C-alpha positions as a Markdown table, in Angstrom:
| # | Residue | x | y | z |
|---|---|---|---|---|
| 1 | Met | 73.7 | 186.1 | 160.2 |
| 2 | Leu | 72.6 | 183.9 | 163.6 |
| 3 | Glu | 73.4 | 187.0 | 165.4 |
| 4 | Asp | 72.4 | 189.1 | 163.9 |
| 5 | Phe | 68.8 | 187.8 | 163.4 |
| 6 | Ile | 68.0 | 187.9 | 166.9 |
| 7 | His | 70.2 | 191.7 | 167.9 |
| 8 | Phe | 67.1 | 192.5 | 165.0 |
| 9 | Ile | 64.2 | 190.3 | 166.7 |
| 10 | Gln | 65.9 | 192.4 | 169.8 |
| 11 | Lys | 66.4 | 195.6 | 168.6 |
| 12 | Glu | 62.8 | 196.1 | 166.6 |
| 13 | Asn | 60.9 | 194.0 | 170.1 |
| 14 | Leu | 58.7 | 191.7 | 167.0 |
| 15 | Phe | 58.6 | 189.5 | 169.9 |
| 16 | Gln | 59.1 | 187.0 | 173.3 |
| 17 | Pro | 62.0 | 184.5 | 173.9 |
| 18 | Glu | 58.8 | 182.6 | 175.3 |
| 19 | Asp | 56.8 | 183.8 | 172.6 |
| 20 | Lys | 55.1 | 180.6 | 170.3 |
| 21 | Ile | 55.4 | 181.9 | 167.3 |
| 22 | Leu | 53.7 | 179.5 | 163.8 |
| 23 | Ile | 55.9 | 179.8 | 161.4 |
| 24 | Ala | 54.4 | 180.2 | 157.2 |
| 25 | Val | 56.8 | 178.1 | 154.9 |
| 26 | Ser | 56.0 | 177.2 | 151.7 |
| 27 | Gly | 59.6 | 175.6 | 151.0 |
| 28 | Gly | 61.2 | 177.8 | 149.5 |
| 29 | Ile | 64.7 | 179.0 | 150.2 |
| 30 | Asp | 63.9 | 181.7 | 152.4 |
| 31 | Ser | 60.9 | 180.7 | 154.5 |
| 32 | Val | 63.3 | 177.3 | 155.2 |
| 33 | Val | 66.3 | 179.3 | 156.3 |
| 34 | Leu | 63.5 | 181.9 | 158.1 |
| 35 | Ala | 62.4 | 178.4 | 159.9 |
| 36 | Lys | 66.2 | 177.2 | 160.4 |
| 37 | Leu | 66.8 | 180.2 | 161.4 |
| 38 | Phe | 64.5 | 179.7 | 164.5 |
| 39 | Ser | 65.8 | 176.6 | 165.4 |
| 40 | Leu | 68.8 | 177.6 | 165.7 |
| 41 | Ala | 67.9 | 180.0 | 168.3 |
| 42 | Lys | 66.3 | 177.7 | 169.9 |
| 43 | Phe | 62.9 | 179.8 | 169.8 |
| 44 | Asn | 58.9 | 177.9 | 170.5 |
| 45 | Phe | 57.8 | 177.8 | 167.2 |
| 46 | Gly | 55.3 | 175.8 | 164.8 |
| 47 | Ile | 55.6 | 175.2 | 160.4 |
| 48 | Ala | 52.5 | 176.1 | 158.0 |
| 49 | His | 52.2 | 175.2 | 154.9 |
| 50 | Val | 49.0 | 175.8 | 153.0 |
| 51 | Asn | 49.1 | 173.8 | 149.0 |
| 52 | Phe | 47.8 | 176.4 | 146.7 |
| 53 | Ser | 46.4 | 173.3 | 144.2 |
| 54 | Leu | 47.9 | 175.7 | 141.6 |
| 55 | Arg | 51.1 | 173.3 | 140.4 |
| 56 | Gly | 49.3 | 170.4 | 140.2 |
| 57 | Glu | 52.1 | 167.2 | 141.7 |
| 58 | Glu | 55.1 | 169.6 | 142.0 |
| 59 | Ser | 52.1 | 172.0 | 144.6 |
| 60 | Leu | 52.1 | 168.1 | 146.4 |
| 61 | Ala | 55.8 | 167.6 | 146.6 |
| 62 | Asp | 55.6 | 171.1 | 148.0 |
| 63 | Glu | 53.7 | 169.9 | 150.6 |
| 64 | Val | 55.7 | 166.7 | 151.9 |
| 65 | Phe | 59.5 | 168.4 | 151.6 |
| 66 | Val | 57.7 | 170.7 | 154.4 |
| 67 | Lys | 55.7 | 168.4 | 156.7 |
| 68 | Lys | 59.7 | 166.1 | 156.9 |
| 69 | Phe | 61.2 | 169.4 | 156.8 |
| 70 | Ala | 59.2 | 171.1 | 160.2 |
| 71 | Lys | 59.9 | 166.3 | 161.3 |
| 72 | Thr | 63.8 | 167.1 | 161.4 |
| 73 | Leu | 63.0 | 170.7 | 162.6 |
| 74 | Lys | 61.4 | 169.0 | 165.6 |
| 75 | Val | 57.6 | 171.3 | 165.4 |
| 76 | Pro | 54.3 | 171.3 | 165.1 |
| 77 | Tyr | 52.8 | 171.0 | 161.3 |
| 78 | His | 49.9 | 172.5 | 160.8 |
| 79 | Ser | 48.5 | 171.6 | 157.1 |
| 80 | Ile | 45.5 | 172.8 | 154.9 |
| 81 | Val | 44.8 | 172.5 | 150.7 |
| 82 | Phe | 42.2 | 175.2 | 149.4 |
| 83 | Asp | 40.6 | 175.0 | 146.0 |
| 84 | Thr | 42.4 | 178.6 | 144.5 |
| 85 | Lys | 41.9 | 178.9 | 141.3 |
| 86 | Ala | 37.3 | 178.2 | 142.5 |
| 87 | Phe | 38.2 | 181.3 | 145.5 |
| 88 | Ala | 39.7 | 183.8 | 142.9 |
| 89 | Glu | 37.0 | 182.8 | 140.0 |
| 90 | Lys | 33.9 | 183.7 | 142.6 |
| 91 | Glu | 35.4 | 186.3 | 143.5 |
| 92 | Lys | 36.9 | 187.6 | 140.5 |
| 93 | Ile | 39.7 | 188.8 | 141.4 |
| 94 | Ser | 43.4 | 187.1 | 140.8 |
| 95 | Thr | 44.5 | 183.6 | 142.2 |
| 96 | Gln | 47.6 | 185.7 | 143.7 |
| 97 | Met | 44.6 | 187.4 | 144.8 |
| 98 | Ala | 42.6 | 184.7 | 145.8 |
| 99 | Ala | 45.9 | 183.1 | 148.0 |
| 100 | Arg | 47.5 | 185.7 | 150.2 |
| 101 | Leu | 43.7 | 185.9 | 151.5 |
| 102 | Leu | 42.7 | 182.5 | 152.0 |
| 103 | Arg | 46.5 | 181.3 | 153.6 |
| 104 | Tyr | 46.7 | 184.4 | 156.0 |
| 105 | Asn | 42.5 | 184.0 | 157.0 |
| 106 | Trp | 43.9 | 180.3 | 157.4 |
| 107 | Phe | 47.2 | 181.2 | 159.6 |
| 108 | Glu | 45.2 | 183.6 | 161.8 |
| 109 | Glu | 42.8 | 180.8 | 162.0 |
| 110 | Ile | 45.3 | 178.3 | 163.4 |
| 111 | Arg | 46.8 | 180.9 | 165.4 |
| 112 | Gln | 44.3 | 181.5 | 167.6 |
| 113 | Arg | 43.5 | 177.9 | 168.6 |
| 114 | Glu | 46.7 | 176.3 | 168.9 |
| 115 | Gly | 47.9 | 179.9 | 170.7 |
| 116 | Tyr | 50.8 | 181.5 | 169.1 |
| 117 | Gln | 51.7 | 184.9 | 169.8 |
| 118 | Tyr | 52.5 | 185.5 | 166.4 |
| 119 | Ile | 52.8 | 184.5 | 162.6 |
| 120 | Ala | 56.0 | 185.0 | 161.0 |
| 121 | Thr | 56.6 | 185.3 | 157.3 |
| 122 | Ala | 60.1 | 186.0 | 155.2 |
| 123 | His | 60.1 | 188.6 | 153.7 |
| 124 | His | 63.2 | 189.9 | 153.7 |
| 125 | Gln | 65.0 | 193.8 | 151.7 |
| 126 | Met | 64.1 | 192.9 | 148.0 |
| 127 | Asp | 60.9 | 191.7 | 148.9 |
| 128 | Ser | 60.4 | 194.7 | 150.8 |
| 129 | Ala | 61.1 | 196.9 | 147.9 |
| 130 | Glu | 60.4 | 194.8 | 145.6 |
| 131 | Thr | 57.0 | 195.9 | 147.4 |
| 132 | Val | 57.5 | 199.4 | 148.1 |
| 133 | Leu | 57.3 | 199.8 | 144.1 |
| 134 | Ile | 54.2 | 197.3 | 143.5 |
| 135 | Asn | 52.5 | 199.5 | 145.7 |
| 136 | Leu | 54.1 | 203.5 | 143.4 |
| 137 | Thr | 52.2 | 201.3 | 140.9 |
| 138 | Arg | 48.6 | 201.0 | 142.7 |
| 139 | Gly | 49.0 | 205.0 | 143.8 |
| 140 | Ser | 48.6 | 203.5 | 147.4 |
| 141 | Gly | 49.9 | 206.8 | 149.0 |
| 142 | Leu | 52.0 | 207.0 | 152.4 |
| 143 | Ala | 51.8 | 203.7 | 153.6 |
| 144 | Gly | 52.9 | 202.4 | 150.7 |
| 145 | Phe | 56.5 | 203.6 | 150.7 |
| 146 | His | 57.7 | 201.7 | 154.4 |
| 147 | Gly | 57.4 | 198.8 | 151.7 |
| 148 | Ile | 57.2 | 195.8 | 154.1 |
| 149 | Pro | 56.0 | 196.7 | 157.5 |
| 150 | Leu | 57.8 | 195.2 | 160.5 |
| 151 | Lys | 54.6 | 194.4 | 162.3 |
| 152 | Asn | 51.3 | 195.0 | 161.6 |
| 153 | Gly | 48.7 | 193.0 | 164.4 |
| 154 | His | 50.1 | 189.4 | 164.7 |
| 155 | Ile | 51.8 | 189.5 | 161.7 |
| 156 | Ile | 56.1 | 189.6 | 162.2 |
| 157 | Arg | 58.5 | 190.1 | 159.1 |
| 158 | Pro | 61.7 | 188.7 | 161.1 |
| 159 | Met | 64.3 | 188.5 | 158.4 |
| 160 | Leu | 63.1 | 192.4 | 157.1 |
| 161 | Phe | 67.6 | 192.7 | 157.8 |
| 162 | Ala | 68.5 | 190.6 | 155.3 |
| 163 | Asn | 69.3 | 190.6 | 151.8 |
| 164 | Gln | 69.8 | 187.8 | 149.4 |
| 165 | Glu | 73.5 | 187.4 | 150.2 |
| 166 | Gln | 73.0 | 186.5 | 153.7 |
| 167 | Ile | 70.1 | 184.1 | 152.4 |
| 168 | Phe | 72.1 | 182.4 | 150.8 |
| 169 | Asp | 75.1 | 182.4 | 153.0 |
| 170 | Leu | 73.6 | 180.9 | 155.8 |
| 171 | Val | 72.2 | 177.5 | 153.1 |
| 172 | Val | 75.6 | 177.2 | 152.0 |
| 173 | Glu | 76.9 | 177.3 | 155.5 |
| 174 | Lys | 74.0 | 174.7 | 157.0 |
| 175 | His | 73.6 | 172.9 | 153.7 |
| 176 | Leu | 69.8 | 173.3 | 153.6 |
| 177 | Ala | 67.8 | 172.4 | 151.5 |
| 178 | Trp | 64.4 | 174.2 | 149.3 |
| 179 | Arg | 62.1 | 173.4 | 146.3 |
| 180 | Glu | 62.5 | 175.7 | 143.8 |
| 181 | Asp | 58.8 | 177.1 | 142.9 |
| 182 | Ser | 58.8 | 176.8 | 139.0 |
| 183 | Ser | 55.9 | 179.8 | 139.5 |
| 184 | Asn | 58.3 | 182.7 | 140.2 |
| 185 | Glu | 59.9 | 182.4 | 136.5 |
| 186 | Ser | 56.5 | 183.9 | 135.2 |
| 187 | Thr | 56.4 | 187.2 | 134.7 |
| 188 | Lys | 52.6 | 187.2 | 133.8 |
| 189 | Tyr | 52.7 | 188.2 | 137.6 |
| 190 | Gln | 53.2 | 192.1 | 138.2 |
| 191 | Arg | 55.6 | 191.0 | 140.9 |
| 192 | Asn | 57.7 | 189.3 | 139.2 |
| 193 | Phe | 57.8 | 191.3 | 136.6 |
| 194 | Ile | 59.0 | 193.5 | 138.1 |
| 195 | Arg | 61.8 | 191.2 | 140.2 |
| 196 | His | 62.9 | 190.0 | 136.9 |
| 197 | Glu | 62.2 | 193.0 | 134.6 |
| 198 | Ile | 62.4 | 196.7 | 136.6 |
| 199 | Met | 64.9 | 196.2 | 139.4 |
| 200 | Pro | 67.4 | 194.7 | 137.5 |
| 201 | Lys | 67.7 | 197.9 | 135.6 |
| 202 | Phe | 67.6 | 200.0 | 139.4 |
| 203 | Gln | 71.0 | 198.2 | 140.3 |
| 204 | Glu | 72.1 | 199.3 | 137.4 |
| 205 | Leu | 72.2 | 202.3 | 138.6 |
| 206 | Asn | 72.9 | 200.8 | 142.2 |
| 207 | Ser | 74.2 | 198.2 | 143.0 |
| 208 | Thr | 72.2 | 198.2 | 146.3 |
| 209 | Phe | 69.0 | 199.3 | 145.4 |
| 210 | Asp | 67.6 | 197.1 | 147.0 |
| 211 | Glu | 69.3 | 198.2 | 151.2 |
| 212 | Thr | 68.5 | 201.9 | 149.5 |
| 213 | Leu | 65.0 | 201.9 | 149.6 |
| 214 | Ala | 65.2 | 199.7 | 152.6 |
| 215 | Gln | 66.9 | 203.0 | 154.3 |
| 216 | Thr | 64.3 | 204.8 | 153.0 |
| 217 | Ser | 62.1 | 202.5 | 154.1 |
| 218 | Glu | 62.8 | 202.9 | 157.7 |
| 219 | Arg | 63.0 | 206.4 | 157.6 |
| 220 | Ile | 59.3 | 206.2 | 157.1 |
| 221 | Arg | 57.9 | 204.6 | 159.3 |
| 222 | Asp | 58.7 | 206.2 | 162.2 |
| 223 | Ile | 56.6 | 208.0 | 160.1 |
| 224 | Glu | 53.8 | 205.4 | 159.8 |
| 225 | Glu | 54.2 | 203.6 | 163.5 |
| 226 | Trp | 52.6 | 207.4 | 165.1 |
| 227 | Ile | 49.5 | 207.2 | 162.2 |
| 228 | Gln | 49.1 | 203.3 | 162.8 |
| 229 | Glu | 48.8 | 204.5 | 166.7 |
| 230 | Glu | 45.5 | 207.1 | 165.0 |
| 231 | Tyr | 44.3 | 204.4 | 163.2 |
| 232 | Ala | 44.3 | 201.5 | 166.1 |
| 233 | Met | 42.3 | 204.4 | 168.7 |
| 234 | Trp | 39.5 | 205.0 | 165.2 |
| 235 | Gln | 39.7 | 201.1 | 165.0 |
| 236 | Glu | 38.7 | 201.6 | 169.4 |
| 237 | Ala | 36.0 | 203.9 | 168.9 |
| 238 | Asn | 34.6 | 203.0 | 166.1 |
| 239 | Ile | 34.2 | 200.2 | 164.9 |
| 240 | Lys | 32.3 | 197.6 | 167.2 |
| 241 | Ser | 30.8 | 193.6 | 166.6 |
| 242 | Asp | 28.3 | 191.2 | 167.2 |
| 243 | Thr | 28.8 | 187.1 | 169.0 |
| 244 | Ala | 28.7 | 186.3 | 165.2 |
| 245 | Asn | 31.3 | 188.7 | 163.6 |
| 246 | Asn | 29.8 | 190.9 | 161.7 |
| 247 | Leu | 31.1 | 194.4 | 162.1 |
| 248 | Phe | 29.2 | 198.5 | 162.7 |
| 249 | Val | 32.2 | 201.2 | 162.1 |
| 250 | Gln | 29.8 | 204.9 | 163.1 |
| 251 | Leu | 30.0 | 207.3 | 160.6 |
| 252 | Asn | 31.6 | 210.6 | 161.5 |
| 253 | Asp | 32.1 | 213.8 | 160.4 |
| 254 | Lys | 34.3 | 213.5 | 156.5 |
| 255 | Thr | 37.4 | 215.0 | 159.0 |
| 256 | Ala | 41.0 | 214.1 | 156.3 |
| 257 | Arg | 42.0 | 211.8 | 159.3 |
| 258 | Glu | 38.1 | 210.2 | 159.0 |
| 259 | Lys | 38.7 | 209.2 | 155.3 |
| 260 | Val | 42.2 | 208.6 | 155.7 |
| 261 | Met | 41.1 | 206.1 | 158.9 |
| 262 | Gln | 37.9 | 204.3 | 156.8 |
| 263 | Gln | 40.5 | 204.2 | 153.4 |
| 264 | Arg | 43.4 | 202.4 | 155.5 |
| 265 | Trp | 40.2 | 199.5 | 156.6 |
| 266 | Leu | 38.4 | 199.2 | 154.6 |
| 267 | Gln | 42.2 | 197.9 | 151.8 |
| 268 | Ser | 42.6 | 195.5 | 154.7 |
| 269 | Leu | 39.7 | 194.1 | 154.0 |
| 270 | Ala | 40.3 | 193.3 | 151.0 |
| 271 | Phe | 37.2 | 196.5 | 149.0 |
| 272 | Asn | 39.4 | 198.0 | 146.1 |
| 273 | Gly | 40.2 | 201.2 | 145.0 |
| 274 | Asp | 36.6 | 202.5 | 143.0 |
| 275 | Gln | 35.2 | 200.6 | 145.9 |
| 276 | Ile | 36.9 | 202.3 | 148.9 |
| 277 | Ala | 35.9 | 205.5 | 146.3 |
| 278 | Gln | 32.6 | 204.6 | 146.3 |
| 279 | Ile | 31.9 | 203.6 | 150.0 |
| 280 | Thr | 33.7 | 207.2 | 151.2 |
| 281 | Asn | 31.6 | 209.3 | 149.8 |
| 282 | His | 28.1 | 208.3 | 149.8 |
| 283 | Pro | 25.8 | 210.4 | 152.0 |
| 284 | Ala | 25.6 | 208.1 | 154.7 |
| 285 | Asp | 22.4 | 208.7 | 155.4 |
| 286 | Lys | 21.2 | 207.0 | 152.8 |
| 287 | Val | 20.0 | 202.7 | 153.3 |
| 288 | Gly | 20.7 | 199.9 | 151.1 |
| 289 | Lys | 23.5 | 200.0 | 149.1 |
| 290 | Ile | 25.8 | 197.0 | 149.1 |
| 291 | Phe | 29.7 | 196.2 | 147.9 |
| 292 | Glu | 31.7 | 193.2 | 148.0 |
| 293 | Ser | 35.4 | 192.3 | 148.6 |
| 294 | Pro | 36.3 | 188.6 | 148.7 |
| 295 | Leu | 36.1 | 188.2 | 152.7 |
| 296 | Phe | 33.2 | 190.8 | 153.6 |
| 297 | Thr | 29.7 | 192.5 | 152.8 |
| 298 | Leu | 29.7 | 195.7 | 153.3 |
| 299 | Asn | 25.6 | 197.4 | 153.8 |
| 300 | Ile | 25.6 | 201.5 | 154.4 |
| 301 | Asp | 22.3 | 201.7 | 156.8 |
| 302 | Arg | 21.1 | 204.6 | 158.6 |
| 303 | Asn | 25.1 | 206.6 | 159.2 |
| 304 | Gln | 26.7 | 203.4 | 159.6 |
| 305 | Trp | 28.7 | 200.4 | 157.3 |
| 306 | Val | 26.9 | 196.9 | 158.4 |
| 307 | Leu | 30.0 | 194.3 | 157.2 |
| 308 | Ser | 29.3 | 190.3 | 157.7 |
| 309 | Pro | 32.1 | 188.4 | 157.0 |
| 310 | Lys | 32.2 | 185.8 | 154.0 |
| 311 | Asp | 32.1 | 182.0 | 154.3 |
| 312 | Gln | 34.5 | 181.1 | 152.9 |
| 313 | Ser | 34.3 | 177.1 | 154.0 |
| 314 | Glu | 34.2 | 175.8 | 150.5 |
| 315 | Tyr | 37.5 | 176.4 | 149.3 |
| 316 | Lys | 38.6 | 174.8 | 152.5 |
| 317 | Pro | 38.7 | 171.0 | 153.4 |
| 318 | Ile | 36.2 | 169.4 | 155.6 |
| 319 | Leu | 37.5 | 167.6 | 158.8 |
| 320 | Val | 36.4 | 164.7 | 160.3 |
| 321 | Gln | 36.9 | 163.8 | 163.5 |
| 322 | Glu | 37.0 | 160.7 | 166.2 |
| 323 | Glu | 34.2 | 161.3 | 167.6 |
| 324 | Asp | 32.4 | 161.9 | 164.9 |
| 325 | Glu | 28.8 | 160.1 | 164.0 |
| 326 | Ile | 26.9 | 162.3 | 160.7 |
| 327 | Ile | 29.0 | 165.1 | 158.5 |
| 328 | Asp | 27.0 | 167.2 | 156.2 |
| 329 | Leu | 28.2 | 167.4 | 152.8 |
| 330 | Gly | 25.5 | 169.0 | 152.2 |
| 331 | Thr | 23.2 | 167.8 | 149.4 |
| 332 | Lys | 24.4 | 164.5 | 151.0 |
| 333 | Glu | 25.5 | 163.4 | 154.0 |
| 334 | Leu | 28.4 | 160.6 | 155.6 |
| 335 | His | 26.8 | 158.7 | 158.3 |
| 336 | Ile | 30.5 | 156.7 | 160.4 |
| 337 | Tyr | 29.9 | 153.9 | 162.1 |
| 338 | Val | 33.0 | 151.5 | 164.0 |
| 339 | Glu | 32.8 | 147.4 | 164.2 |
| 340 | Glu | 35.1 | 145.1 | 165.3 |
| 341 | Asn | 36.6 | 143.4 | 162.8 |
| 342 | Thr | 35.2 | 139.4 | 164.1 |
| 343 | Ala | 34.8 | 136.3 | 162.1 |
| 344 | Asp | 31.0 | 137.8 | 160.8 |
| 345 | Phe | 31.8 | 141.1 | 159.7 |
| 346 | Lys | 31.7 | 140.6 | 155.5 |
| 347 | Val | 33.3 | 144.2 | 154.3 |
| 348 | Pro | 30.5 | 145.9 | 152.0 |
| 349 | Thr | 31.1 | 146.3 | 148.9 |
| 350 | Glu | 28.7 | 149.6 | 147.6 |
| 351 | Ala | 30.5 | 151.9 | 146.5 |
| 352 | Asn | 28.5 | 154.1 | 149.0 |
| 353 | Ile | 30.3 | 152.7 | 151.9 |
| 354 | Ala | 34.0 | 152.5 | 152.6 |
| 355 | Cys | 35.6 | 150.0 | 155.8 |
| 356 | Leu | 38.2 | 151.3 | 156.6 |
| 357 | Asp | 41.3 | 150.0 | 159.0 |
| 358 | Ala | 41.2 | 152.0 | 161.9 |
| 359 | Asp | 44.4 | 151.8 | 163.2 |
| 360 | Ser | 45.9 | 153.6 | 160.4 |
| 361 | Leu | 43.6 | 156.3 | 160.4 |
| 362 | Thr | 45.1 | 159.6 | 161.5 |
| 363 | Phe | 42.4 | 162.2 | 162.9 |
| 364 | Pro | 40.9 | 164.3 | 162.1 |
| 365 | Leu | 39.9 | 163.4 | 158.4 |
| 366 | Glu | 39.6 | 165.4 | 155.8 |
| 367 | Ile | 36.7 | 165.7 | 153.4 |
| 368 | Arg | 37.8 | 168.4 | 149.9 |
| 369 | Lys | 37.1 | 168.1 | 145.8 |
| 370 | Ser | 40.5 | 166.1 | 144.4 |
| 371 | Gln | 42.7 | 169.0 | 142.7 |
| 372 | Glu | 45.3 | 168.1 | 139.9 |
| 373 | Gly | 48.0 | 165.9 | 141.7 |
| 374 | Asp | 46.4 | 164.0 | 144.1 |
| 375 | Trp | 46.7 | 160.2 | 143.7 |
| 376 | Phe | 46.4 | 156.8 | 145.0 |
| 377 | Cys | 46.8 | 152.7 | 145.6 |
| 378 | Pro | 43.7 | 151.6 | 144.6 |
| 379 | Leu | 42.1 | 148.4 | 146.2 |
| 380 | Gly | 44.6 | 145.4 | 145.0 |
| 381 | Met | 47.0 | 147.2 | 143.7 |
| 382 | Asn | 50.2 | 148.0 | 145.6 |
| 383 | Ser | 51.0 | 151.1 | 142.5 |
| 384 | Lys | 50.0 | 154.2 | 142.1 |
| 385 | Lys | 47.5 | 156.2 | 140.1 |
| 386 | Leu | 45.9 | 159.9 | 139.6 |
| 387 | Ile | 42.5 | 159.8 | 140.1 |
| 388 | Ser | 42.0 | 162.2 | 137.4 |
| 389 | Asp | 42.9 | 158.8 | 135.3 |
| 390 | Phe | 41.6 | 156.6 | 137.5 |
| 391 | Leu | 38.2 | 158.9 | 136.7 |
| 392 | Thr | 38.7 | 158.9 | 133.6 |
| 393 | Asp | 38.6 | 154.7 | 133.4 |
| 394 | Lys | 35.2 | 155.1 | 135.0 |
| 395 | Lys | 34.1 | 156.8 | 132.3 |
| 396 | Val | 33.9 | 159.5 | 134.8 |
| 397 | Ala | 31.6 | 162.2 | 133.2 |
| 398 | Leu | 34.1 | 166.3 | 133.4 |
| 399 | Asn | 31.2 | 168.0 | 135.7 |
| 400 | Ile | 30.9 | 164.4 | 138.1 |
| 401 | Lys | 34.6 | 164.6 | 138.1 |
| 402 | Lys | 35.1 | 168.1 | 139.1 |
| 403 | Thr | 32.8 | 167.9 | 141.6 |
| 404 | Thr | 34.2 | 164.8 | 143.6 |
| 405 | Leu | 34.8 | 164.7 | 146.8 |
| 406 | Leu | 38.4 | 162.7 | 148.7 |
| 407 | Met | 38.9 | 161.8 | 151.8 |
| 408 | Leu | 42.8 | 161.7 | 153.0 |
| 409 | Ser | 44.3 | 160.7 | 156.4 |
| 410 | Lys | 47.5 | 162.6 | 156.8 |
| 411 | Gly | 48.0 | 164.4 | 154.0 |
| 412 | Ser | 47.1 | 160.8 | 152.0 |
| 413 | Val | 43.8 | 159.4 | 150.3 |
| 414 | Ala | 42.1 | 157.2 | 152.0 |
| 415 | Trp | 38.4 | 156.8 | 149.9 |
| 416 | Ile | 37.6 | 158.6 | 147.4 |
| 417 | Val | 34.3 | 159.1 | 147.8 |
| 418 | Gly | 31.9 | 156.6 | 146.4 |
| 419 | His | 34.1 | 155.2 | 144.5 |
| 420 | Arg | 37.3 | 152.8 | 145.6 |
| 421 | Ile | 39.3 | 153.0 | 148.9 |
| 422 | Asp | 43.4 | 152.5 | 149.1 |
| 423 | Asn | 44.2 | 149.7 | 149.3 |
| 424 | Arg | 46.8 | 151.8 | 152.0 |
| 425 | Phe | 44.3 | 151.9 | 154.5 |
| 426 | Lys | 41.5 | 148.1 | 153.4 |
| 427 | Val | 40.4 | 145.6 | 155.9 |
| 428 | Ser | 43.2 | 142.9 | 156.7 |
| 429 | Asp | 43.2 | 140.0 | 158.7 |
| 430 | Lys | 45.4 | 142.4 | 161.7 |
| 431 | Thr | 42.3 | 144.2 | 162.1 |
| 432 | Glu | 40.8 | 144.8 | 164.9 |
| 433 | Thr | 38.1 | 147.6 | 164.3 |
| 434 | Val | 36.7 | 149.3 | 161.4 |
| 435 | Met | 35.5 | 153.0 | 161.1 |
| 436 | Ile | 32.6 | 152.4 | 157.9 |
| 437 | Phe | 31.9 | 156.1 | 156.7 |
| 438 | Glu | 28.8 | 155.0 | 154.2 |
| 439 | Leu | 27.4 | 158.6 | 151.7 |
| 440 | Lys | 23.5 | 158.5 | 151.4 |
| 441 | Pro | 21.3 | 161.0 | 151.6 |
| 442 | Lys | 20.1 | 164.5 | 153.0 |
| 443 | Val | 16.6 | 163.6 | 154.9 |
């Protein structure tokens, strides 16, 4: 499979050997195989993992597995925890759509910040075949027939040549371990329903249906590549941006080409079919009409669309750098001090102050809301306790529980903000430098 993998990348010109690639790794069999292939091919890559906080301790175990896997491969590791349910509820979208939007936006942030040329995902032939069938149910037009594109901006799919048999063969050959996502078996999700209920019916008619569909998609891809070139030219000519990342789209005569390009672009920004129809059919000279997608707010204003990006920071952890002195937490501020652990130093006992051993902390620290499955070792104890159980024992009201913040160092809870520190980060006789975190009302 390794030779086929390298040949496929070269044939499709997906990237150059010297490029730095960010691989999205969930811990499942496909992404583990993709990362292993990159390692065997000696490509330059890092691993990114997203914890969507949807499966409690199972999600945390996935995160631990991928972190260890990256360490085994000796490559950079990036991770983040999202409050996916909150984002989905606020934007009134499915958790699957919410997870997709959050992860790809974050992948792009990491790509730009860390200097990766491309983001690689582990989609293979079966995934592409399933996507074609999903697109057919949505009426997505010609673009839907090419399945998952090999290359879409900075996203690449180097395993689209592979079928499931090849993937399992490599797992056996290299003795690879992976994590099984229990939600993959639930047919309440559209992709799973197609995978478990629909695809087997097609395979009864044609045992190699996924490969046949992949070949059909490849023929259509040539047409799609031509359209993609037209699309790129349309974007260059009609879309401008400002320093605040607002987008301005010039509205031209409503030719068939113009409408196709507009629809394609709006779909990429997560507007749904009904919204796209309303936006593209709305009189351009009428101002003030507002449309919302999970990612953007669109205003039709004097023969142009004005789009402002939505702030998703509330669904991401707040990062604390070592040099930070004050962190804005909304209604409160976190003040940070450093002191030497001299004989005169006394650890404060107030719940709003945390004194931690500086050498035990790895920056940047993360501050985020408590999620199902989070645990810590309460001060004075060497055993684990779920955060939810700790807060229940303290008789913390349910609405306050939901907004309780955690401070984490390298994925481990160091402090339940305003409540209790973790025993592993406490100040001891061996501590030389103390990091003090004090929660104060915002002035």
